[in-house]
Short mmCIF file of C-alpha atoms in Angstrom, two decimals:
data_model
loop_
_atom_site.label_atom_id
_atom_site.label_comp_id
_atom_site.label_asym_id
_atom_site.label_seq_id
_atom_site.Cartn_x
_atom_site.Cartn_y
_atom_site.Cartn_z
CA MET V 104 -14.23 65.19 15.02
CA LYS V 105 -16.30 62.68 16.94
CA ARG V 106 -16.56 60.49 13.85
CA LYS V 107 -12.77 60.67 13.35
CA ASN V 108 -12.19 59.62 16.99
CA LEU V 109 -14.58 56.72 16.63
CA ARG V 110 -12.80 55.49 13.51
CA LEU V 111 -9.44 55.77 15.29
CA LEU V 112 -10.79 53.85 18.28
CA ALA V 113 -12.16 51.13 16.01
CA LEU V 114 -8.81 50.82 14.28
CA VAL V 115 -6.98 50.54 17.61
CA VAL V 116 -9.40 47.84 18.82
CA LEU V 117 -8.92 45.93 15.58
CA LEU V 118 -5.13 46.14 15.79
CA VAL V 119 -5.10 45.01 19.42
CA ALA V 120 -7.43 42.11 18.64
CA THR V 121 -5.31 41.03 15.69
CA ALA V 122 -2.09 41.27 17.65
CA THR V 123 -3.33 39.34 20.68
CA ALA V 124 -5.29 36.60 18.93
CA PRO V 125 -2.31 34.31 18.12
CA LEU V 126 -0.81 34.88 21.55
CA ALA V 127 -4.05 33.83 23.16
CA ALA V 128 -4.33 30.75 20.94
CA ALA V 129 -0.83 29.34 21.46
CA GLN V 130 -0.57 28.12 25.05
CA PRO V 131 2.96 27.40 26.23
CA VAL V 132 3.62 24.05 27.90
CA ASN V 133 6.42 23.07 30.21
CA GLU V 134 5.89 20.11 32.47
CA ARG V 135 7.65 17.02 33.75
CA HIS V 136 6.32 13.67 34.93
CA PRO V 137 8.20 10.77 36.54
CA VAL V 138 8.31 7.46 34.70
CA ALA V 139 9.08 4.05 36.18
CA ALA V 140 12.11 2.32 34.69
CA GLY V 141 11.20 0.51 31.49
CA ALA V 142 7.61 1.80 31.58
CA GLU V 143 5.99 2.55 28.23
CA VAL V 144 5.38 6.11 27.09
CA SER V 145 2.17 6.52 25.06
CA ILE V 146 1.42 9.77 23.27
CA GLU V 147 -1.71 10.76 21.36
CA ASN V 148 -2.20 13.97 19.42
CA ILE V 149 -4.37 14.86 16.46
CA ALA V 150 -2.71 17.74 14.62
CA GLY V 151 0.57 19.64 14.63
CA SER V 152 3.99 18.15 15.28
CA LEU V 153 5.67 15.93 17.84
CA THR V 154 9.43 15.96 18.22
CA ILE V 155 10.46 13.17 20.55
CA SER V 156 13.96 12.53 21.76
CA ALA V 157 15.49 10.37 24.46
CA TRP V 158 17.39 11.48 27.52
CA GLU V 159 18.81 9.76 30.57
CA GLN V 160 16.38 11.23 33.10
CA PRO V 161 13.67 8.91 34.56
CA GLU V 162 10.95 11.35 33.56
CA VAL V 163 9.07 12.76 30.62
CA GLU V 164 9.47 16.42 29.76
CA ILE V 165 6.85 18.14 27.62
CA THR V 166 7.56 21.59 26.21
CA GLY V 167 6.23 23.59 23.30
CA THR V 168 2.87 25.14 22.56
CA LEU V 169 -0.71 24.00 22.34
CA GLY V 170 -2.62 25.21 19.31
CA ASP V 171 -6.18 26.33 18.73
CA GLY V 172 -8.97 24.13 19.93
CA VAL V 173 -6.81 22.34 22.50
CA GLU V 174 -8.13 22.10 26.06
CA GLY V 175 -4.87 20.87 27.49
CA ILE V 176 -2.69 17.84 28.03
CA GLU V 177 -4.00 14.93 30.02
CA VAL V 178 -1.38 12.79 31.66
CA SER V 179 -2.05 9.56 33.51
CA SER V 180 0.52 7.08 34.72
CA ASN V 181 1.09 3.93 36.70
CA GLU V 182 3.90 1.41 37.01
CA GLU V 183 3.30 0.04 33.54
CA GLY V 184 3.46 3.31 31.72
CA ILE V 185 2.52 6.90 31.20
CA GLU V 186 -0.15 8.12 28.79
CA ILE V 187 0.01 11.62 27.38
CA GLU V 188 -3.01 12.77 25.43
CA VAL V 189 -3.58 16.18 23.89
CA LYS V 190 -7.27 16.86 24.58
CA TYR V 191 -9.24 18.85 22.02
CA GLU V 192 -12.44 20.82 22.46
CA GLU V 193 -15.18 18.62 21.07
CA ASN V 194 -16.97 21.36 19.16
CA PHE V 195 -14.15 23.70 18.26
CA ARG V 196 -15.20 25.75 15.26
CA GLY V 197 -12.68 28.58 15.39
CA ARG V 198 -9.86 29.34 12.97
CA HIS V 199 -6.72 27.26 13.30
CA THR V 200 -4.10 29.98 13.46
CA SER V 201 -1.63 27.92 15.46
CA GLU V 202 -0.81 24.23 15.62
CA THR V 203 0.17 22.14 18.60
CA GLU V 204 3.92 21.79 18.47
CA LEU V 205 5.39 19.69 21.24
CA VAL V 206 8.93 18.70 22.06
CA ILE V 207 8.90 15.66 24.33
CA ARG V 208 11.86 14.02 26.00
CA VAL V 209 11.43 10.44 27.16
CA PRO V 210 13.67 8.02 29.11
CA GLN V 211 16.01 6.35 26.67
CA GLY V 212 14.96 2.82 27.64
CA SER V 213 11.19 3.41 27.63
CA PRO V 214 9.18 1.76 24.87
CA LEU V 215 7.36 4.39 22.86
CA ASP V 216 3.86 4.25 21.37
CA VAL V 217 2.64 7.29 19.42
CA GLU V 218 -0.65 7.77 17.59
CA THR V 219 -1.62 10.85 15.60
CA VAL V 220 -3.96 11.93 12.82
CA SER V 221 -2.39 14.78 10.86
CA CYS V 222 0.47 15.40 13.28
CA SER V 223 4.01 14.67 12.16
CA ILE V 224 6.21 12.50 14.37
CA ALA V 225 9.99 12.78 14.62
CA VAL V 226 11.82 10.39 16.92
CA SER V 227 15.50 10.33 17.78
CA GLY V 228 17.71 8.60 20.29
CA VAL V 229 15.15 6.08 21.57
CA THR V 230 16.74 2.66 21.92
CA ALA V 231 13.66 0.79 23.21
CA PRO V 232 10.94 -0.59 20.91
CA VAL V 233 9.02 2.10 19.04
CA GLU V 234 5.50 1.93 17.58
CA LEU V 235 4.30 4.90 15.54
CA GLU V 236 1.02 5.48 13.73
CA SER V 237 -0.25 8.48 11.85
CA VAL V 238 -2.90 9.10 9.22
CA SER V 239 -1.47 11.96 7.17
CA GLY V 240 1.46 13.06 9.32
CA ALA V 241 5.01 12.26 8.24
CA ILE V 242 7.01 9.86 10.40
CA ARG V 243 10.76 10.23 10.77
CA VAL V 244 12.99 8.01 12.89
CA ALA V 245 16.53 9.25 13.15
CA ASP V 246 18.27 6.48 15.08
CA ARG V 247 17.89 2.74 15.32
CA PRO V 248 15.47 1.64 18.04
CA GLN V 249 15.44 -1.91 19.34
CA ALA V 250 12.28 -2.67 17.34
CA LEU V 251 10.14 -0.55 15.05
CA GLU V 252 6.61 -0.56 13.71
CA ALA V 253 5.43 2.45 11.72
CA GLU V 254 2.17 2.95 9.85
CA THR V 255 0.61 5.81 7.94
CA VAL V 256 -2.10 6.33 5.37
CA SER V 257 -0.73 9.22 3.34
CA GLY V 258 2.17 10.36 5.47
CA SER V 259 5.71 9.44 4.48
CA ILE V 260 7.85 7.11 6.59
CA ASP V 261 11.55 7.86 6.74
CA VAL V 262 13.73 5.55 8.82
CA ALA V 263 17.43 6.32 8.99
CA SER V 264 18.39 2.90 10.35
CA ALA V 265 15.88 0.07 10.49
CA PRO V 266 16.35 -2.57 13.20
CA ASP V 267 15.93 -6.30 12.65
CA GLY V 268 12.23 -7.09 12.29
CA ALA V 269 11.14 -3.56 11.39
CA GLU V 270 7.60 -3.39 10.02
CA LEU V 271 6.62 -0.40 7.91
CA ALA V 272 3.30 0.16 6.20
CA SER V 273 1.60 2.94 4.32
CA VAL V 274 -1.15 3.39 1.78
CA SER V 275 0.16 6.20 -0.38
CA GLY V 276 3.05 7.65 1.61
CA ALA V 277 6.61 7.05 0.48
CA ILE V 278 8.56 4.61 2.65
CA ARG V 279 12.30 5.12 2.83
CA VAL V 280 14.85 3.15 4.80
CA GLY V 281 18.30 4.73 4.81
CA SER V 282 20.06 1.66 6.16
CA SER V 283 18.80 -1.72 7.20
CA GLN V 284 20.19 -4.29 9.58
CA GLY V 285 18.42 -7.62 9.62
CA ARG V 286 14.95 -8.33 8.31
CA VAL V 287 12.67 -5.53 7.12
CA GLU V 288 9.04 -5.79 6.05
CA ALA V 289 7.36 -2.97 4.17
CA GLU V 290 3.94 -2.73 2.55
CA ASN V 291 2.42 0.01 0.48
CA VAL V 292 -0.44 0.38 -1.95
CA SER V 293 0.27 3.28 -4.28
CA GLY V 294 3.26 4.69 -2.43
CA SER V 295 6.87 3.70 -3.03
CA ILE V 296 9.32 1.63 -1.00
CA LEU V 297 13.01 2.48 -1.07
CA VAL V 298 15.75 0.70 0.88
CA GLU V 299 18.90 2.69 0.23
CA GLY V 300 21.59 0.72 1.98
CA GLY V 301 22.69 -1.53 4.79
CA THR V 302 22.41 -5.30 4.96
CA LEU V 303 19.18 -7.21 4.58
CA GLY V 304 19.02 -10.39 6.60
CA GLY V 305 15.68 -10.98 4.96
CA GLY V 306 12.81 -8.91 3.77
CA SER V 307 9.37 -8.67 2.35
CA PHE V 308 8.35 -5.69 0.24
CA GLU V 309 4.91 -5.42 -1.33
CA THR V 310 3.05 -2.77 -3.25
CA VAL V 311 0.09 -2.60 -5.58
CA SER V 312 1.22 0.21 -7.88
CA GLY V 313 4.11 1.78 -5.99
CA GLU V 314 7.74 1.40 -7.02
CA ILE V 315 10.01 -0.90 -5.01
CA THR V 316 13.72 -0.13 -5.04
CA CYS V 317 16.29 -1.98 -2.96
CA LYS V 318 19.98 -1.12 -2.86
CA ALA V 319 20.77 -2.89 0.41
CA ILE V 320 23.21 -5.78 0.37
CA PRO V 321 21.47 -9.13 0.82
CA GLY V 322 22.75 -11.04 3.86
CA ALA V 323 24.44 -14.41 3.72
CA SER V 324 21.15 -16.29 4.04
CA GLY V 325 17.42 -15.80 4.43
CA SER V 326 14.88 -14.81 1.86
CA ILE V 327 14.04 -11.50 0.25
CA ASP V 328 10.67 -11.26 -1.46
CA MET V 329 9.46 -8.32 -3.49
CA GLU V 330 6.03 -8.35 -5.02
CA THR V 331 3.98 -5.77 -6.87
CA MET V 332 0.93 -5.72 -9.13
CA SER V 333 1.61 -2.85 -11.51
CA GLY V 334 4.52 -1.05 -9.87
CA SER V 335 8.15 -1.57 -10.82
CA ILE V 336 10.79 -3.51 -8.90
CA THR V 337 14.46 -2.56 -9.03
CA LEU V 338 17.08 -4.55 -7.14
CA VAL V 339 20.71 -3.47 -7.18
CA ALA V 340 22.89 -6.44 -6.29
CA ASP V 341 26.47 -7.64 -6.44
CA PRO V 342 26.93 -10.14 -9.32
CA GLY V 343 29.77 -11.77 -7.39
CA ALA V 344 27.75 -12.47 -4.25
CA ALA V 345 26.18 -15.90 -3.84
CA ALA V 346 22.41 -15.84 -4.20
CA SER V 347 19.61 -17.64 -5.95
CA TYR V 348 17.23 -15.51 -7.96
CA GLU V 349 13.68 -16.13 -9.05
CA LEU V 350 12.10 -13.39 -11.16
CA GLU V 351 8.64 -13.70 -12.67
CA THR V 352 6.08 -11.43 -14.25
CA PHE V 353 2.83 -12.06 -16.02
CA SER V 354 2.76 -9.19 -18.50
CA GLY V 355 5.61 -6.94 -17.38
CA THR V 356 9.23 -6.96 -18.49
CA ILE V 357 12.32 -8.47 -16.89
CA SER V 358 15.76 -7.03 -17.45
CA ASN V 359 18.89 -8.47 -15.95
CA GLN V 360 22.35 -6.90 -16.03
CA PHE V 361 24.34 -9.88 -14.77
CA GLY V 362 22.58 -13.13 -15.53
CA PRO V 363 20.75 -14.89 -18.31
CA GLU V 364 17.74 -13.44 -20.07
CA ALA V 365 14.18 -14.13 -19.00
CA THR V 366 12.22 -16.66 -21.01
CA ARG V 367 8.56 -16.99 -21.73
CA THR V 368 6.84 -19.78 -19.88
CA SER V 369 3.96 -20.26 -22.28
CA GLN V 370 3.31 -19.60 -25.92
CA TYR V 371 -0.21 -18.50 -25.04
CA THR V 372 0.49 -15.90 -22.36
CA PRO V 373 3.12 -13.17 -22.06
CA GLU V 374 4.38 -14.62 -18.76
CA LYS V 375 8.14 -14.59 -18.30
CA GLU V 376 10.43 -15.99 -15.69
CA LEU V 377 14.09 -16.07 -14.87
CA ARG V 378 15.73 -18.42 -12.38
CA PHE V 379 19.45 -18.52 -11.84
CA SER V 380 22.10 -18.59 -9.14
CA THR V 381 25.35 -16.78 -8.58
CA GLY V 382 27.85 -18.88 -6.64
CA SER V 383 26.56 -21.48 -4.21
CA GLY V 384 24.30 -20.86 -1.24
CA GLY V 385 23.38 -17.35 -0.25
CA PRO V 386 19.93 -15.84 0.15
CA SER V 387 16.87 -16.67 -1.92
CA ILE V 388 15.67 -13.60 -3.76
CA SER V 389 12.24 -13.54 -5.33
CA LEU V 390 10.92 -10.67 -7.44
CA SER V 391 7.40 -10.94 -8.78
CA SER V 392 4.94 -8.70 -10.58
CA PHE V 393 1.72 -8.88 -12.50
CA SER V 394 2.34 -6.12 -15.04
CA GLY V 395 5.16 -4.09 -13.54
CA SER V 396 8.73 -4.13 -14.81
CA ILE V 397 11.45 -5.98 -12.91
CA LYS V 398 15.06 -4.83 -13.10
CA LEU V 399 18.07 -6.57 -11.66
CA LEU V 400 20.95 -4.12 -11.78
CA SER V 401 24.61 -4.70 -11.14
CA ARG V 402 26.06 -2.81 -8.17
CA MET U 153 17.83 -16.66 -36.77
CA ASN U 154 16.11 -20.00 -36.09
CA CYS U 155 12.66 -20.64 -34.62
CA ASP U 156 13.83 -20.85 -30.99
CA GLU U 157 15.76 -17.61 -31.26
CA PHE U 158 12.82 -15.91 -32.91
CA LYS U 159 10.36 -17.05 -30.20
CA LEU U 160 12.68 -15.77 -27.50
CA ARG U 161 12.73 -12.37 -29.17
CA ILE U 162 9.03 -11.92 -29.93
CA ASP U 163 8.47 -9.60 -26.98
CA ASP U 164 11.53 -7.53 -27.81
CA LEU U 165 10.37 -7.34 -31.41
CA LEU U 166 6.92 -6.13 -30.39
CA ASP U 167 8.38 -3.68 -27.88
CA GLY U 168 10.79 -2.29 -30.50
CA ARG U 169 13.84 -3.35 -28.51
CA LEU U 170 15.64 -5.22 -31.30
CA SER U 171 18.54 -3.61 -33.10
CA ALA U 172 18.10 -2.88 -36.81
CA ALA U 173 20.17 -5.94 -37.72
CA GLU U 174 18.21 -8.22 -35.37
CA ALA U 175 14.90 -6.86 -36.67
CA ARG U 176 16.03 -7.58 -40.24
CA GLU U 177 17.01 -11.16 -39.23
CA ALA U 178 13.59 -11.62 -37.62
CA GLU U 179 11.90 -10.32 -40.75
CA VAL U 180 13.87 -12.73 -42.96
CA HIS U 181 12.95 -15.61 -40.66
CA LEU U 182 9.27 -14.66 -40.70
CA GLU U 183 9.17 -14.66 -44.49
CA ARG U 184 10.15 -18.33 -44.61
CA CYS U 185 8.54 -19.68 -41.43
CA PRO U 186 4.71 -19.78 -41.30
CA ASP U 187 4.74 -21.27 -37.76
CA CYS U 188 6.61 -18.31 -36.31
CA ALA U 189 4.46 -15.91 -38.32
CA ALA U 190 1.38 -17.54 -36.78
CA GLU U 191 2.84 -17.32 -33.29
CA LEU U 192 3.66 -13.66 -33.81
CA ALA U 193 0.12 -12.99 -34.95
CA GLU U 194 -1.24 -14.82 -31.91
CA THR U 195 0.98 -12.85 -29.54
CA VAL U 196 -0.03 -9.57 -31.16
CA GLY U 197 -3.69 -10.54 -30.76
CA LEU U 198 -3.20 -11.51 -27.12
CA ALA U 199 -1.33 -8.31 -26.34
CA ALA U 200 -4.09 -6.30 -27.98
CA ARG U 201 -6.76 -8.07 -25.96
CA ILE U 202 -4.85 -7.56 -22.71
CA ALA U 203 -4.40 -3.89 -23.58
CA GLU U 204 -8.15 -3.59 -24.01
CA LEU U 205 -9.12 -5.25 -20.72
CA PRO U 206 -8.76 -2.35 -18.28
CA ARG U 207 -10.97 -0.18 -20.45
CA THR U 208 -13.72 -2.73 -20.52
CA LEU U 209 -13.55 -3.22 -16.75
CA GLU U 210 -13.03 0.35 -15.62
CA PRO U 211 -15.19 1.05 -12.57
CA GLU U 212 -17.00 4.28 -11.74
CA ARG U 213 -14.79 7.18 -10.75
CA ASP U 214 -16.18 7.05 -7.22
CA PRO U 215 -17.10 3.44 -6.36
CA TRP U 216 -18.40 4.31 -2.91
CA PRO U 217 -21.99 5.27 -3.87
CA GLY U 218 -22.42 1.90 -5.53
CA ILE U 219 -20.88 0.02 -2.61
CA ALA U 220 -22.98 1.99 -0.12
CA ALA U 221 -26.12 1.32 -2.14
CA ARG U 222 -25.38 -2.40 -2.18
CA LEU U 223 -24.75 -2.32 1.55
CA ALA U 224 -28.10 -0.58 2.05
CA GLU U 225 -29.85 -3.19 -0.10
CA ASP U 226 -28.14 -5.90 1.86
CA ARG U 227 -29.40 -4.43 5.13
CA VAL U 228 -32.96 -4.25 3.79
CA ALA U 229 -32.75 -7.81 2.52
CA ARG U 230 -31.50 -9.07 5.86
CA GLY U 231 -34.59 -7.66 7.54
CA ARG U 232 -36.92 -9.46 5.18
CA PHE U 233 -35.20 -12.79 4.89
CA GLY U 234 -32.92 -15.07 6.85
CA ARG U 235 -30.14 -12.85 8.16
CA ARG U 236 -27.26 -15.29 8.20
CA GLU U 237 -27.84 -16.93 4.84
CA LEU U 238 -28.37 -13.64 3.07
CA ALA U 239 -25.38 -12.03 4.70
CA VAL U 240 -23.13 -14.84 3.54
CA ALA U 241 -24.64 -14.93 0.05
CA ALA U 242 -24.54 -11.15 -0.31
CA SER U 243 -20.99 -10.87 0.90
CA ILE U 244 -19.78 -13.60 -1.44
CA LEU U 245 -21.64 -12.11 -4.39
CA LEU U 246 -20.51 -8.58 -3.57
CA ALA U 247 -16.88 -9.55 -3.27
CA ALA U 248 -16.81 -12.01 -6.10
CA ALA U 249 -19.05 -10.33 -8.67
CA ALA U 250 -16.41 -8.07 -10.18
CA VAL U 251 -13.73 -10.72 -10.06
CA ILE U 252 -15.99 -13.41 -11.50
CA GLY U 253 -17.03 -11.01 -14.25
CA ALA U 254 -13.41 -10.37 -15.09
CA TYR U 255 -12.64 -14.08 -14.89
CA LEU U 256 -15.49 -14.87 -17.30
CA ILE U 257 -14.33 -12.23 -19.76
CA GLY U 258 -10.85 -13.74 -19.74
CA ARG U 259 -12.22 -17.27 -20.01
CA GLN U 260 -14.46 -16.32 -22.91
CA GLN U 261 -11.57 -14.62 -24.68
CA ALA U 262 -9.38 -17.66 -24.19
CA LEU U 263 -12.07 -19.97 -25.56
CA THR U 264 -12.69 -17.69 -28.51
CA ALA U 265 -8.98 -17.50 -29.28
CA SER U 266 -8.38 -21.25 -29.06
CA ALA U 267 -11.63 -22.50 -30.62
CA PRO U 268 -13.69 -19.87 -32.37
CA ALA U 269 -16.49 -22.32 -33.19
CA ALA U 270 -16.89 -23.53 -29.61
CA ALA U 271 -20.14 -22.81 -27.80
CA PRO U 272 -19.91 -20.11 -25.10
CA ALA U 273 -19.16 -21.48 -21.64
CA ALA U 274 -22.03 -21.61 -19.17
CA GLY U 275 -21.53 -18.61 -16.88
CA ALA U 276 -22.99 -20.26 -13.79
CA VAL U 277 -20.69 -23.25 -14.08
CA GLU U 278 -17.66 -21.03 -14.57
CA ALA U 279 -18.65 -18.90 -11.59
CA GLU U 280 -19.02 -22.00 -9.44
CA ALA U 281 -15.64 -23.22 -10.61
CA LEU U 282 -14.02 -19.92 -9.71
CA LEU U 283 -15.75 -19.82 -6.33
CA ALA U 284 -14.50 -23.35 -5.70
CA SER U 285 -11.00 -22.18 -6.53
CA PHE U 286 -11.46 -19.25 -4.11
CA ASP U 287 -12.45 -21.75 -1.47
CA ALA U 288 -9.34 -23.77 -2.18
CA LEU U 289 -7.28 -20.61 -1.86
CA GLY U 290 -8.97 -19.81 1.44
CA VAL U 291 -10.51 -16.54 0.34
CA LEU U 292 -14.18 -17.13 1.11
CA ASP U 293 -13.50 -15.92 4.63
CA TYR U 294 -12.10 -12.90 2.93
CA ALA U 295 -15.49 -12.13 1.38
CA THR U 296 -17.22 -12.16 4.77
CA THR U 297 -14.44 -10.17 6.38
CA ARG U 298 -14.43 -7.63 3.58
CA GLN U 299 -18.17 -7.10 3.88
CA ALA U 300 -18.00 -6.57 7.64
CA LEU U 301 -15.10 -4.14 7.29
CA LEU U 302 -16.90 -2.14 4.60
CA GLU U 303 -19.81 -1.72 6.97
CA VAL U 304 -17.51 -0.55 9.77
CA LEU U 305 -15.85 1.88 7.40
CA GLU U 306 -19.21 3.24 6.30
CA ARG U 307 -20.22 3.81 9.93
CA ARG U 308 -16.92 5.59 10.59
CA ARG U 309 -17.04 7.74 7.49
CA GLU U 310 -18.00 10.92 9.36
CA GLN U 311 -15.17 10.43 11.86
CA LEU U 312 -12.50 10.50 9.18
CA ALA U 313 -11.24 13.50 7.26
CA PRO U 314 -12.88 13.61 3.80
CA GLU U 315 -9.48 13.54 2.11
CA THR U 316 -8.45 10.49 4.13
CA PHE U 317 -11.68 8.68 3.27
CA ALA U 318 -11.24 9.61 -0.41
CA LEU U 319 -7.65 8.37 -0.38
CA VAL U 320 -8.63 5.06 1.19
CA MET U 321 -11.39 4.61 -1.37
CA ALA U 322 -9.08 5.50 -4.28
CA ASN U 323 -6.58 2.89 -3.12
CA LEU U 324 -9.30 0.27 -2.59
CA GLU U 325 -10.36 1.00 -6.15
CA LEU U 326 -6.78 0.59 -7.32
CA ILE U 327 -6.59 -2.83 -5.65
CA GLU U 328 -9.93 -3.87 -7.15
CA GLU U 329 -8.74 -2.83 -10.61
CA SER U 330 -5.65 -4.99 -10.13
CA MET U 331 -7.78 -7.87 -8.92
CA ALA U 332 -10.01 -7.59 -11.99
CA ARG U 333 -7.00 -7.60 -14.32
CA ILE U 334 -5.49 -10.61 -12.59
CA ALA U 335 -8.84 -12.41 -12.61
CA THR U 336 -9.20 -11.76 -16.33
CA ALA U 337 -5.81 -13.31 -16.95
CA LEU U 338 -6.66 -16.17 -14.58
CA GLY U 339 -9.83 -16.78 -16.57
CA ALA U 340 -7.70 -17.41 -19.62
CA ASP U 341 -5.19 -19.49 -17.68
CA PRO U 342 -6.93 -20.95 -14.60
CA GLY U 343 -4.03 -23.10 -13.49
CA ASN U 344 -1.49 -20.29 -13.47
CA GLU U 345 0.19 -20.34 -10.05
CA LEU U 346 1.69 -16.86 -10.38
CA LEU U 347 -1.75 -15.39 -11.04
CA GLN U 348 -3.32 -17.36 -8.21
CA ARG U 349 -0.67 -16.07 -5.80
CA GLN U 350 -1.11 -12.52 -7.07
CA LEU U 351 -4.88 -12.70 -6.68
CA VAL U 352 -4.62 -13.98 -3.11
CA THR U 353 -2.08 -11.25 -2.34
CA ALA U 354 -4.46 -8.65 -3.75
CA TYR U 355 -7.27 -9.95 -1.54
CA ARG U 356 -5.04 -9.82 1.49
CA ARG U 357 -3.92 -6.29 0.65
CA GLN U 358 -7.51 -5.16 0.36
CA VAL U 359 -8.51 -6.65 3.71
CA ASP U 360 -5.38 -5.17 5.31
CA LEU U 361 -6.30 -1.74 4.00
CA LEU U 362 -9.92 -2.06 5.15
CA GLU U 363 -8.79 -3.20 8.61
CA ARG U 364 -6.49 -0.25 8.91
CA ALA U 365 -9.10 2.18 7.66
CA ALA U 366 -11.63 0.77 10.11
CA ARG U 367 -9.39 1.49 13.08
CA LEU U 368 -7.91 4.81 12.02
CA PRO U 369 -7.93 7.42 14.78
CA SER U 370 -10.73 9.97 14.50
CA ARG U 371 -10.17 13.58 13.53
CA VAL U 372 -11.39 16.37 15.86
#
């Protein structure tokens, strides 16, 4: 009987421990801090997720939960800005049963600067300049900020509407721009670059082995340069729009749906080039590769 | 099909992109034109050599042990000899060795293809010529910068997640492979502006990646 009671007690202790462990790990957060008009909001977090949206209040609101290994949130502010840092225990060795998931509301006109390691970043509604950096977390920007810089190593970058002068960079994460307005610069190494729509007032897209695809409409002037080593380049353009094209590859292929064929530039190397214009004036479009294929498709 | 039309279609012929009728026309032309037959043979040979290059230049699966070892040697050497001179020499050699090697392979292949009886080029002279061209392209600073960044990255290795470090190294390797391929082609065609631009772009991409890796935020 005693043995049976002991086993029952052990089972109850185990169940209670199991049930309370996650509750103890996830600490709820709900705090607000005033922010001077136009002051920058800086946020740092290592792991989990950050969902950031804009509101019209002159303060920052932080809600959500803090995961395992987090000591708390450190907030410091002055007239120039407010810094929000999720502080981690230096020697945390426990199990990560819960992540830090924060929902942060910031003043609509406050510039935003976010840095994470494996934490995803989602931003919406911010109209001021935005600077986002993550190592492996995905970055998503839902609306068009005044200016945008986004960088990852392996995380993807998804921008619904890129502002003029947007700068996007990754190493292996896919970069996608839903719509562009003005000049966009994007760099990748093995990841892809895709510009799905909008108008490009200019642009520079570079990869080493990643694919580059652009379906945006080139603006009336400016230059659009796409360069890759071994990746492919695909540009979808309007044959009726005025533009001057310069396509060149060392050992790749060039296909063109609405202009002349590429010609070899030397009898000793496989290099090919294609230069032609549609109409008069318009943007200068340059597509260049070492061994990747180049396709100019008709819209 | 005349000679000009045939030459324009050599790549399509080799890639199997000609229609049956066009392929037959090309075949008929080849039978009566020794010049075009020779050009086709030359192109086939060049394509075959280019196809072989990556295999001959393939680096180790994990290049980091070799790079780390060279860095360690460099540190030892600095202690024994003049620090500044050795640092500059080591960084230039480290950065340029693979590219020069690739350049020399390409140069040798080009010489062999154009003049089989010619004596092999002197490696040291070719290396100096390529280094001079690097200088003209403004990439010697790159060599010093690259070396310094590799050292920073090595010191920060423990602060980065292993998968992040591995990913950075894999992409550095990818860039170096591209650089070696471009350098090989540049060896065969030193004045090629497209290749020069591509090589400089590759250098810049590598330094950009190293700079970013060196300042990545630390994990817990």
